[in-house]
XYZ file of N, CA and C in Angstrom:
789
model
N 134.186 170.323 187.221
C 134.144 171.749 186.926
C 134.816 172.064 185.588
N 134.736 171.347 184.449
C 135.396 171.372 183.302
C 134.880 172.415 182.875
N 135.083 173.336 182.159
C 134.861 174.655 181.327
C 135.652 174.956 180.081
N 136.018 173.598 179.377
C 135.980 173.594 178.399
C 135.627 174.189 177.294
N 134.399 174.187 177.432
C 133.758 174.901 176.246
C 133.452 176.053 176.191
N 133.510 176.638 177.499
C 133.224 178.147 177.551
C 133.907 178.608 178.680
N 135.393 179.117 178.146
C 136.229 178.859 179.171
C 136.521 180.974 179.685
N 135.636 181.460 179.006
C 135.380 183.236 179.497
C 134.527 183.109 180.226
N 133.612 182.684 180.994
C 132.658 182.933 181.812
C 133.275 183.803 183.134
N 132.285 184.582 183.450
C 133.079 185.989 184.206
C 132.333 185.943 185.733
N 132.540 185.675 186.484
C 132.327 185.896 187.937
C 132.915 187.270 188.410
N 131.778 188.038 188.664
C 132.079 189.136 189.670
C 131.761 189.035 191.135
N 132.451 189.303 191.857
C 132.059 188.877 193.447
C 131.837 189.883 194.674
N 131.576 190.465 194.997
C 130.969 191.452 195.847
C 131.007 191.255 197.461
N 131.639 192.048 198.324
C 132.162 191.299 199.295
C 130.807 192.008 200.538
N 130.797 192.010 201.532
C 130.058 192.532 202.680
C 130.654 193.522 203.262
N 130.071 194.034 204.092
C 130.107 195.100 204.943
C 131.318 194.990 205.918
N 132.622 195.636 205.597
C 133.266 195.830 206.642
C 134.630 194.956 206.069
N 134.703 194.018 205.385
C 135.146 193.079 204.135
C 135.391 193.886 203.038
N 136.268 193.147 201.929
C 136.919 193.669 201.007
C 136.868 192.878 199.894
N 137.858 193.022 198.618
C 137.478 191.529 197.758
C 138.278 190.611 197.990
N 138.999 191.094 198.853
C 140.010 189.847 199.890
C 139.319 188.731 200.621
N 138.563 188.877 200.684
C 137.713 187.914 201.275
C 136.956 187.058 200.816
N 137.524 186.974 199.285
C 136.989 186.076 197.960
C 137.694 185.114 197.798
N 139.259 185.590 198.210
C 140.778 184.572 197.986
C 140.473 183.502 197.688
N 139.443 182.709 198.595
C 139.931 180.748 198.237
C 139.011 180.607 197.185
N 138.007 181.172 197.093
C 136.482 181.002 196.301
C 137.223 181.229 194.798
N 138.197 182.825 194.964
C 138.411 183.329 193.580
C 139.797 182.329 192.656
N 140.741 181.985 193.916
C 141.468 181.080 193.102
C 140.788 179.875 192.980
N 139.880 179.072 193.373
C 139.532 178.012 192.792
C 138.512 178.311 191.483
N 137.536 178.897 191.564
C 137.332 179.328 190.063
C 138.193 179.805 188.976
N 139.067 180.617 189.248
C 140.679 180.646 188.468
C 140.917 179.530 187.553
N 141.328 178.892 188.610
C 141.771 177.319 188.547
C 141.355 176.300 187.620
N 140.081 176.648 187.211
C 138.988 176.262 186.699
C 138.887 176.483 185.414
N 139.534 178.187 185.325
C 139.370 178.574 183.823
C 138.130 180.006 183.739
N 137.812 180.141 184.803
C 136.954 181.300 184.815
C 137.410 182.622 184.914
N 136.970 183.277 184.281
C 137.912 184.741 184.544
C 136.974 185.148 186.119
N 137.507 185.762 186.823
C 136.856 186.486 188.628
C 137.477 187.823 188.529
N 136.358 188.690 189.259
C 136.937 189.931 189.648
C 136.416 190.247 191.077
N 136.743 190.770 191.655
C 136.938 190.838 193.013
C 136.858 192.013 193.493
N 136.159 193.088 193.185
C 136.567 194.505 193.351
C 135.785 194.483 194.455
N 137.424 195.723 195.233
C 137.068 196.530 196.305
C 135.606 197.654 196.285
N 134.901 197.903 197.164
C 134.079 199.293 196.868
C 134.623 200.116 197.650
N 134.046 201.258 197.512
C 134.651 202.312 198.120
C 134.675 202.102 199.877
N 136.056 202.627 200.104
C 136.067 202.706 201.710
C 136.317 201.357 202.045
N 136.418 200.429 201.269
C 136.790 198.675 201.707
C 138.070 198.129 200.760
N 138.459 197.185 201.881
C 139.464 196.536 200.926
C 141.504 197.535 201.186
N 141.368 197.555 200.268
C 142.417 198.483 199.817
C 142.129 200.193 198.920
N 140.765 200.253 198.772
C 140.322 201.357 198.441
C 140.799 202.345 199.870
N 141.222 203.499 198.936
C 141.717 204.536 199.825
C 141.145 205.682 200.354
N 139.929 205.141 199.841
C 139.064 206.872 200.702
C 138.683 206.167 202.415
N 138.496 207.455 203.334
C 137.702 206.543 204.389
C 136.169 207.172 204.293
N 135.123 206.193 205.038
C 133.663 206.117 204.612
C 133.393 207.475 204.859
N 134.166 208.791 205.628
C 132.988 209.980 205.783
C 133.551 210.432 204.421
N 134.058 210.043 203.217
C 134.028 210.590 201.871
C 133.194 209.743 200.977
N 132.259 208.681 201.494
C 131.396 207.764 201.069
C 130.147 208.306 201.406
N 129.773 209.007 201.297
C 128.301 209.598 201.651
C 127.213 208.958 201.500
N 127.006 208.270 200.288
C 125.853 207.402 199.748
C 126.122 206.187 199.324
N 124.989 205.582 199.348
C 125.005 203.874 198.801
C 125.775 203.678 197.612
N 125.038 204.485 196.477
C 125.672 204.637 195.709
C 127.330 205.084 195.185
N 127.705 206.068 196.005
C 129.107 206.091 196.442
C 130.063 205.148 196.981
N 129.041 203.837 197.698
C 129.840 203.219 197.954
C 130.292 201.874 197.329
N 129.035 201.743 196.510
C 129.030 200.826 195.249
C 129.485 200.963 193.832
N 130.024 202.638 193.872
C 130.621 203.012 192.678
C 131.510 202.139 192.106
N 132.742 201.356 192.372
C 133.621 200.939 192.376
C 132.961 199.508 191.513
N 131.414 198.909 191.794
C 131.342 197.869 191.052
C 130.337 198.522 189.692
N 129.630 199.244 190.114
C 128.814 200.070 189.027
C 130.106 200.340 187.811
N 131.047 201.237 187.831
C 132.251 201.139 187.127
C 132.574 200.146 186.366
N 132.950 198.872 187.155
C 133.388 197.856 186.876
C 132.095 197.300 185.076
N 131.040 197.300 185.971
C 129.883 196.830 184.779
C 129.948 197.458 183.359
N 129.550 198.808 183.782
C 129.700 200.599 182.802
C 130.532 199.826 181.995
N 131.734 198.991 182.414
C 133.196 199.307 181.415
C 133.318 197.980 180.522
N 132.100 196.812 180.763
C 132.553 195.724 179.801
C 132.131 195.667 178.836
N 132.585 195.012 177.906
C 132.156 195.706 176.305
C 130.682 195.491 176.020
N 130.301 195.527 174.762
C 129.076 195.233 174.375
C 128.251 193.819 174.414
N 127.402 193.215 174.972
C 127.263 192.078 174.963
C 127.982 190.784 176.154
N 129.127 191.792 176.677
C 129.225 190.537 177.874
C 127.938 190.594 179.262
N 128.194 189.345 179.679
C 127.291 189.337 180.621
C 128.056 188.613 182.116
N 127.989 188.888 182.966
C 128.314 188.583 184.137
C 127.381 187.616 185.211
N 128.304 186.690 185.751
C 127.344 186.246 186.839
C 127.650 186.816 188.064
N 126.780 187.955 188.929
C 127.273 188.804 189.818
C 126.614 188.392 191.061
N 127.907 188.190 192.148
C 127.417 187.430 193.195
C 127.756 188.529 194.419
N 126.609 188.161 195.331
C 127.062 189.272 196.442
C 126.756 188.548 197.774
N 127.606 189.009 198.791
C 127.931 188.151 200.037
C 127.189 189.468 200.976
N 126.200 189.228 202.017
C 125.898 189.615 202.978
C 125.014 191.466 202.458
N 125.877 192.170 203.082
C 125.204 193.552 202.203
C 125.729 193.796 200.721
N 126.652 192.982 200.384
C 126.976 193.069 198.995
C 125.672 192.589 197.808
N 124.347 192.116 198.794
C 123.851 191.706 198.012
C 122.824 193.047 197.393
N 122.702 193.676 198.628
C 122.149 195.389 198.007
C 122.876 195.667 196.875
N 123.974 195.604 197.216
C 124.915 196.036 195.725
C 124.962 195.789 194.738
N 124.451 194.146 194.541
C 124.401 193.630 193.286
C 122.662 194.095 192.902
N 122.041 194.254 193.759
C 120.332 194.519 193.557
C 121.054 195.973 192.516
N 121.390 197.357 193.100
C 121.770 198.248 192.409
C 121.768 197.877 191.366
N 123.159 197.201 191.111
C 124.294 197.255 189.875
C 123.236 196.498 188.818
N 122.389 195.512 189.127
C 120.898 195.009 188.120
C 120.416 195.764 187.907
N 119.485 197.028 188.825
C 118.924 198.016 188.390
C 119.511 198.785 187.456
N 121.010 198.979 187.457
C 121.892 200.232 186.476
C 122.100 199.215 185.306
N 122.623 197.914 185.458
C 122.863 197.542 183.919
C 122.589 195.775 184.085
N 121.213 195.544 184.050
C 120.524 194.354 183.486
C 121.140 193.875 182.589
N 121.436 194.366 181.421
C 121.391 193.693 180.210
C 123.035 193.114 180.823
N 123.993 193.746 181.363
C 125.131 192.880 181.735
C 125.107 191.690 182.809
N 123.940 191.320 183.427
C 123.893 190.518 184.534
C 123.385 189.034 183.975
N 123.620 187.754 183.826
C 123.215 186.889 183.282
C 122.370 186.135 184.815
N 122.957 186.544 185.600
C 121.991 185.665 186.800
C 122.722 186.558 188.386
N 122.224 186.998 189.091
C 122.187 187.517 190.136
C 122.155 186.729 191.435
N 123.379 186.346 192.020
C 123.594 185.261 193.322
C 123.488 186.023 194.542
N 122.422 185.677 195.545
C 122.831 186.214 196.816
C 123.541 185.244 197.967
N 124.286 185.326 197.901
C 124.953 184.753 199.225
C 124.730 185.103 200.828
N 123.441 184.147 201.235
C 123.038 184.551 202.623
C 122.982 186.212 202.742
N 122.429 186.588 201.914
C 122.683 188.253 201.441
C 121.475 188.834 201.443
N 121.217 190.371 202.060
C 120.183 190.844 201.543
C 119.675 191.594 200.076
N 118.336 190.791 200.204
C 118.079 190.619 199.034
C 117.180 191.853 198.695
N 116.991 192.761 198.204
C 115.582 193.946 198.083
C 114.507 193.341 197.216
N 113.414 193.716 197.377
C 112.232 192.933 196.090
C 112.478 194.790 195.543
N 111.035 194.587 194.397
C 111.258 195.755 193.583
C 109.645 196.442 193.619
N 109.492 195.881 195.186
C 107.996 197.121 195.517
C 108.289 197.943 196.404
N 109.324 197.257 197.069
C 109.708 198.480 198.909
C 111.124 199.075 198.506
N 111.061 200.064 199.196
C 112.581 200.746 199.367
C 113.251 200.041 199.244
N 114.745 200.121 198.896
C 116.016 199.316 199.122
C 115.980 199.183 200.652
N 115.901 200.108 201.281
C 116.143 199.911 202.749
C 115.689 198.886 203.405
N 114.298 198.695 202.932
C 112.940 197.536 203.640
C 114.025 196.657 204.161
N 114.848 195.902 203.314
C 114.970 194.116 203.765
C 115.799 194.643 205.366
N 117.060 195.349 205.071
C 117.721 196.263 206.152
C 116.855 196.622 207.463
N 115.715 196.714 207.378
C 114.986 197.362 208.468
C 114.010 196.556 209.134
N 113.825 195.140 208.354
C 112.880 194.221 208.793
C 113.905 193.760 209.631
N 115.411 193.245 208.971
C 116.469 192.722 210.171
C 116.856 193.333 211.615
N 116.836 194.746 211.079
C 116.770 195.512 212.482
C 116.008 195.633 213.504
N 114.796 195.740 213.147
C 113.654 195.934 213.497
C 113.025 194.664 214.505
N 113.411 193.626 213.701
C 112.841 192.209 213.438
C 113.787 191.616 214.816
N 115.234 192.405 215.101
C 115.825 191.776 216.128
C 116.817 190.323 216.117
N 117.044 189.976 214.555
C 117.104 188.947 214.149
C 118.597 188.771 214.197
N 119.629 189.911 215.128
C 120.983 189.588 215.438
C 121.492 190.482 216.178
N 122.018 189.572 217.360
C 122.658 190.493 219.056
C 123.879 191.319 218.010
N 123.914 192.194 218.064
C 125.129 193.061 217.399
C 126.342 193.092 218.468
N 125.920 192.664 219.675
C 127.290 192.548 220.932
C 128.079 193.542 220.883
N 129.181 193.385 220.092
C 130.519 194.620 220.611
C 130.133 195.233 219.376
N 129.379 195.132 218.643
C 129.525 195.913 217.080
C 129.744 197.336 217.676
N 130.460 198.260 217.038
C 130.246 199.756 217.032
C 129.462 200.792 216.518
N 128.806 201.649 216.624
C 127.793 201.880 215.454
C 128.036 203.671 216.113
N 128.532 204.368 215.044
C 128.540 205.611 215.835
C 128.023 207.089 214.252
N 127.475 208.030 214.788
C 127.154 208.847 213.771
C 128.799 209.468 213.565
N 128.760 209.427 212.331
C 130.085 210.220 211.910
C 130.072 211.827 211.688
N 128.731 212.761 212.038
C 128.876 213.953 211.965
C 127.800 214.628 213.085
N 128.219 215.828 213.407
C 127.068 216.388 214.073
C 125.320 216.663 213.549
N 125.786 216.768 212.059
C 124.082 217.165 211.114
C 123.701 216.035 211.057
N 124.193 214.698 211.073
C 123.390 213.856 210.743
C 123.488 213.288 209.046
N 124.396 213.847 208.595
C 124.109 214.096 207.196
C 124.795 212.797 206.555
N 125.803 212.313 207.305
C 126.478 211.227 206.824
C 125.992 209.962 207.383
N 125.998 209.300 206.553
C 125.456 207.607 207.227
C 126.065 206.570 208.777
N 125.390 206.406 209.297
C 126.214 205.923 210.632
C 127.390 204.592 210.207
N 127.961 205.059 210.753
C 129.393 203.909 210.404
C 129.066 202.858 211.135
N 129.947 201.482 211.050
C 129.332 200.651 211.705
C 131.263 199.508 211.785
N 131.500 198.991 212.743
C 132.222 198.023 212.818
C 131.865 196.922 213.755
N 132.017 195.982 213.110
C 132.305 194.403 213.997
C 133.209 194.630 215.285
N 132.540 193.869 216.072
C 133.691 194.133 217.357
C 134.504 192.401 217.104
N 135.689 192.100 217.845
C 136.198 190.891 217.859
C 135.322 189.612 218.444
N 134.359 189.851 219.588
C 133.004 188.730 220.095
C 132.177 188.655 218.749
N 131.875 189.417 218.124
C 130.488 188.965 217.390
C 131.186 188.630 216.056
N 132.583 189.184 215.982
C 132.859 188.101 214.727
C 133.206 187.075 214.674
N 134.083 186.313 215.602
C 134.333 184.814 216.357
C 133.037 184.181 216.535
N 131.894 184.772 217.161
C 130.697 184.170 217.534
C 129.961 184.010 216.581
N 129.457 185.471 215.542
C 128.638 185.071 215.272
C 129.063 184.784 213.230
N 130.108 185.191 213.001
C 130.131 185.455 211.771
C 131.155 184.698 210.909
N 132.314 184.124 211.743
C 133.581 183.043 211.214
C 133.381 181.900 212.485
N 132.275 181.215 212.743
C 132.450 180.534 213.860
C 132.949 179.037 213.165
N 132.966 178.768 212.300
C 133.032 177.406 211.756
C 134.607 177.904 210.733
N 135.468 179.164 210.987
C 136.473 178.539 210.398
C 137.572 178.405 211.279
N 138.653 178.684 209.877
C 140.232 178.218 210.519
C 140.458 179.297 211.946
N 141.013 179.029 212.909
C 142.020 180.049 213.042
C 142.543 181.187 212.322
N 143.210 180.931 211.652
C 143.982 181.688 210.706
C 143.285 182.827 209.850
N 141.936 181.802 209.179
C 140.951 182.870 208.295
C 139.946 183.908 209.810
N 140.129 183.335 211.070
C 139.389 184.633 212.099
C 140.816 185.597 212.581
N 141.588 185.195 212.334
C 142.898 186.130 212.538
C 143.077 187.226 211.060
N 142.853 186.516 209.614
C 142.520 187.253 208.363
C 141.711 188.686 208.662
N 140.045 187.929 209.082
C 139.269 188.348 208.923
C 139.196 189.863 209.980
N 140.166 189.278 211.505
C 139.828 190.121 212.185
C 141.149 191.773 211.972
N 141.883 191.068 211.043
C 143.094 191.847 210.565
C 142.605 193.133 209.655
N 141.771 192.396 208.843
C 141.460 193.437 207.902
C 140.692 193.789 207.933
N 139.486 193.952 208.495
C 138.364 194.682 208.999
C 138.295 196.353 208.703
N 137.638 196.535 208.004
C 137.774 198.746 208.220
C 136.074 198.688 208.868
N 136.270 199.970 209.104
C 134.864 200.962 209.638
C 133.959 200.720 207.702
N 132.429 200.433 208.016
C 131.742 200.661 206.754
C 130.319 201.240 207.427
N 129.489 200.656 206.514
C 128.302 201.116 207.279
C 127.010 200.549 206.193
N 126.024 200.438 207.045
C 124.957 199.401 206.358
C 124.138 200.316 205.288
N 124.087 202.111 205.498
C 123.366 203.127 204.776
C 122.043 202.859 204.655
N 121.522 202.833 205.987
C 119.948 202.887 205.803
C 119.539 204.212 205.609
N 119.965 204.855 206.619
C 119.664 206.500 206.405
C 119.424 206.637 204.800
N 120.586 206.432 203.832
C 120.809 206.930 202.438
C 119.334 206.317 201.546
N 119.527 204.804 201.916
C 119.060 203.617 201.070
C 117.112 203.816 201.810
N 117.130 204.479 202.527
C 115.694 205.130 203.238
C 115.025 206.303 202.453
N 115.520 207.029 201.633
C 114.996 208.009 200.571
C 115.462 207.711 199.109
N 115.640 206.029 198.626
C 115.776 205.898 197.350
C 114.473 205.171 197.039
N 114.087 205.290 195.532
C 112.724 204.923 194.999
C 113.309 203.051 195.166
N 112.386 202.065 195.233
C 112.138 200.914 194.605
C 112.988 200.851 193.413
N 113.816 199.393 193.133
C 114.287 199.260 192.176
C 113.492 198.546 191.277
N 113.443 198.677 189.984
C 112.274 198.379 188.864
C 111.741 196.928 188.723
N 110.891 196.825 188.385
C 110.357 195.071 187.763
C 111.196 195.197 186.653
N 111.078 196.056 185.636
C 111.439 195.725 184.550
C 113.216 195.997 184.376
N 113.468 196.196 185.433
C 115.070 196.314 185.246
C 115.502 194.905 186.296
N 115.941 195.615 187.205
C 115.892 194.559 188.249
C 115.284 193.335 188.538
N 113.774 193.682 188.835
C 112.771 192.400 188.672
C 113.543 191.452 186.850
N 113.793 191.749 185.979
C 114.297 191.036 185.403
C 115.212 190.201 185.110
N 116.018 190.325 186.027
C 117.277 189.460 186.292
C 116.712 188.247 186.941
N 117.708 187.374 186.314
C 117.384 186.002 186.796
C 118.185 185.587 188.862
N 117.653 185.396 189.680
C 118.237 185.538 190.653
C 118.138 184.400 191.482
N 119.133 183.850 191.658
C 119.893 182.387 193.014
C 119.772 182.696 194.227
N 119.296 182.285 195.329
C 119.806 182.523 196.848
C 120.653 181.167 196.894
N 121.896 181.341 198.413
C 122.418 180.297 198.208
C 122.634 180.375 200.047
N 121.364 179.525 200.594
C 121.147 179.162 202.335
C 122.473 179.010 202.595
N 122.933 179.767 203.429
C 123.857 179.251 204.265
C 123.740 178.494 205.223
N 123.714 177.116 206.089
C 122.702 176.748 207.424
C 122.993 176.865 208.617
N 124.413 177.187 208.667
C 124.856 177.789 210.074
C 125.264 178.885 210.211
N 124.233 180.120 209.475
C 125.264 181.399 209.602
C 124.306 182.254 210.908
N 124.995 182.448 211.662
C 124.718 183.340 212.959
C 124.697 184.725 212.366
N 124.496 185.364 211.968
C 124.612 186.882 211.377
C 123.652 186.955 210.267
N 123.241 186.230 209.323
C 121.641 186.407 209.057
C 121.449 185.184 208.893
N 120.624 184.959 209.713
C 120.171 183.522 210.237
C 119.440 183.130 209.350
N 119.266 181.794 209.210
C 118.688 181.178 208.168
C 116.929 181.550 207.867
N 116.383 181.505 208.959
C 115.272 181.930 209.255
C 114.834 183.460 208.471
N 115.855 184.749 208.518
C 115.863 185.422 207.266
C 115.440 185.055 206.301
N 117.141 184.660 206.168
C 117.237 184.373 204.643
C 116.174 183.585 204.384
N 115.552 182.950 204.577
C 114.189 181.936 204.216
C 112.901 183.077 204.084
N 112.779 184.067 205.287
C 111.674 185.080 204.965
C 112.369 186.106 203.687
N 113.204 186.355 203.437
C 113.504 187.261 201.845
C 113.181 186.743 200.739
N 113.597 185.324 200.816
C 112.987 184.234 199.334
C 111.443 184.250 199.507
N 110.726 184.310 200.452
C 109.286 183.878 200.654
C 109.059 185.341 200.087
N 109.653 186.143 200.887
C 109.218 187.931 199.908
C 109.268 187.851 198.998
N 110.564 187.630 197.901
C 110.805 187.787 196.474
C 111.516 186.693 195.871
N 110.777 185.726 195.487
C 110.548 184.041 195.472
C 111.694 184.525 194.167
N 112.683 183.566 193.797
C 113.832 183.680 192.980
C 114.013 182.273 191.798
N 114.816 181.839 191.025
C 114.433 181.423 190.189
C 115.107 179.772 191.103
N 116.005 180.012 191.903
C 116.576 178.535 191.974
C 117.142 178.946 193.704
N 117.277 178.308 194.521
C 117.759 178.318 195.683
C 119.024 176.936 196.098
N 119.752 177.345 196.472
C 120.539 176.225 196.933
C 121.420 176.537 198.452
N 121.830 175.637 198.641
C 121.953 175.443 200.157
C 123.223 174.916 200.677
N 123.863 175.350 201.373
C 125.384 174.979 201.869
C 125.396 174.365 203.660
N 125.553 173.484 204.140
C 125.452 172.733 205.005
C 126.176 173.311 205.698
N 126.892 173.366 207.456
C 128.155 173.315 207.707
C 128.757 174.380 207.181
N 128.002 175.648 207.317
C 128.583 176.908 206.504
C 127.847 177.990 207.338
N 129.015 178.993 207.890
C 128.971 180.024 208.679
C 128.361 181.383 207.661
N 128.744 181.982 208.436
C 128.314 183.538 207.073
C 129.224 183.938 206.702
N 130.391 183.712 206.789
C 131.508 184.002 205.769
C 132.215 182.845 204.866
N 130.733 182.275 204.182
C 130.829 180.778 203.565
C 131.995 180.966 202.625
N 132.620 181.695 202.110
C 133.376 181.955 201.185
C 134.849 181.062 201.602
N 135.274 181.689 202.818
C 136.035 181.067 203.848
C 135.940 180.001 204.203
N 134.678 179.205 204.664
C 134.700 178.108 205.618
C 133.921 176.921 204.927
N 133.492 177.389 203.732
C 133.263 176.312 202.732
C 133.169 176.705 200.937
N 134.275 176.663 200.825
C 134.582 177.516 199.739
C 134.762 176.466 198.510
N 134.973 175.196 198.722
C 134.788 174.152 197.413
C 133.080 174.277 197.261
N 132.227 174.017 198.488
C 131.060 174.133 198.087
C 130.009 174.950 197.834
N 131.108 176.239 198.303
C 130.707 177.338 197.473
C 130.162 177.263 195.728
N 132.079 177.114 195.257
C 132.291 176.960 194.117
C 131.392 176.409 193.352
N 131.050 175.022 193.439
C 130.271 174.193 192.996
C 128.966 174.582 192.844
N 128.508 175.189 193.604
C 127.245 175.942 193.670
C 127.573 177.000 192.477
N 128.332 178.099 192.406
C 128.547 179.019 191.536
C 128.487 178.395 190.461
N 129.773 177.558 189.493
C 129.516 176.665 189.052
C 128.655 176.288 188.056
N 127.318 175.740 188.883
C 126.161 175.282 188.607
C 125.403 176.396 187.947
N 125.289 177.593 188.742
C 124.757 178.842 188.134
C 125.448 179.069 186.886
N 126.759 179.361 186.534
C 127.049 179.462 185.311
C 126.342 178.342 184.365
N 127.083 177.244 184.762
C 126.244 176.222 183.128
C 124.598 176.663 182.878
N 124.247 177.083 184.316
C 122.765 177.296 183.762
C 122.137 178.481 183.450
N 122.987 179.587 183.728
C 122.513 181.162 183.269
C 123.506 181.490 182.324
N 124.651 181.429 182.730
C 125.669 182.178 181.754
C 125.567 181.532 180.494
């Protein structure tokens, strides 16, 4: 992992639903380590961000926090922006708002949007499609009008079962510690246009299989690439859906690889 020669290369990392950028820790200090600059930002309503989600109204509201982040780097940098689970909607956005800063677009076992259907589509084929027992999840409307997006939390069964089953102890005691209320925003992400070919569709974009993740099963993730076929795919063995955690050298290595070859 020498980076020698190009020792600014910028990893932005984008966490999932219900997760924070705390949940980057081993991934972000070993790229550190390395010589890479990482950023890790919270979005709104996650993490250590201090609003709670009924002041998150929209997708966009809740992705502000990395949209920002992009808006603010100077002229000409470019980012390799990686997103874990629904973080990968986020990074679909943050391509649509500023392409020219994205050097390659990683989804991590993540949903992915193409740029003919709603953002919502990939969200609604999973739902729809039945493609995960939600068990204790919580899922409750946060207002009487309807107006706010349904919140959503992990219960303690389906995150042991289906979502940290291959790690430590310690990282399902992490994981189950810091948990907030978020929400997936189909409602919101259900009346936004298609994100562009020529914005979005232009980014260069990685999937990276997770093969044991119980929470979007591989079988997905395999029908999203067959939807919106991507430039390179790679694959992590022995890796749950919070691969970040439970295989996080071979994470790296994978990331890595994307830099020498996009950034």
């Amino acid at each position: 992992m020498a980076v020698a020669d190009k020792p600014c290369k910028h990893f932005v990392l984008v966490h999932g639903a219900c997760l924070g950028g705390w949940s980057w820790f081993k991934a972000a200090a070993l790229l550190r380590s390395a010589g890479y600059r990482v950023t890790a930002p919270d979005l709104a309503a996650s993490g250590v961000d201090p609003r709670p989600l009924r002041e998150v109204p929209t997708f966009r509201d809740y992705t502000g926090p990395l949209l920002a982040l992009l808006g603010s780097l100077p002229p000409g940098e470019k980012v390799v922006l990686v997103g874990h689970s629904l973080g990968g909607v986020s990074v679909a956005l943050a391509a649509e708002m500023f392409p020219d800063k994205v050097a390659a677009a990683v989804f991590l076992c993540a949903f992915m949007p193409d740029h003919t259907s709603r953002p919502s589509n990939v969200l609604e084929k999973f739902i729809e499609g039945n493609w995960l027992n939600w068990m204790d999840t919580e899922m409750k409307q946060q207002d009487a009008e309807g107006k706010l997006p349904t919140s959503m939390l992990f219960g303690p069964k389906i995150t042991r079962e289906k979502f940290v089953q291959l790690c430590s102890p310690e990282d399902v005691t992490l994981v189950r510690s810091l948990m907030r209320v978020s929400s997936m925003f189909v409602e919101d992400l259900q009346v936004q246009q298609p994100y562009s070919e020529d914005r979005y569709g232009s980014v260069r974009k990685v999937y990276i299989v997770s093969k044991q993740d119980l929470a979007i099963v591989e079988g997905f993730q395999r029908w999203m690439i067959d939807n919106y076929p991507v430039e390179e795919i790679k694959e992590i063995d022995d890796a749950d859906h919070c691969v970040m955690l439970s295989r996080p050298d071979e994470l790296v290595r994978c990331l890595v690889d994307v830099a020498d070859k996009y950034a």
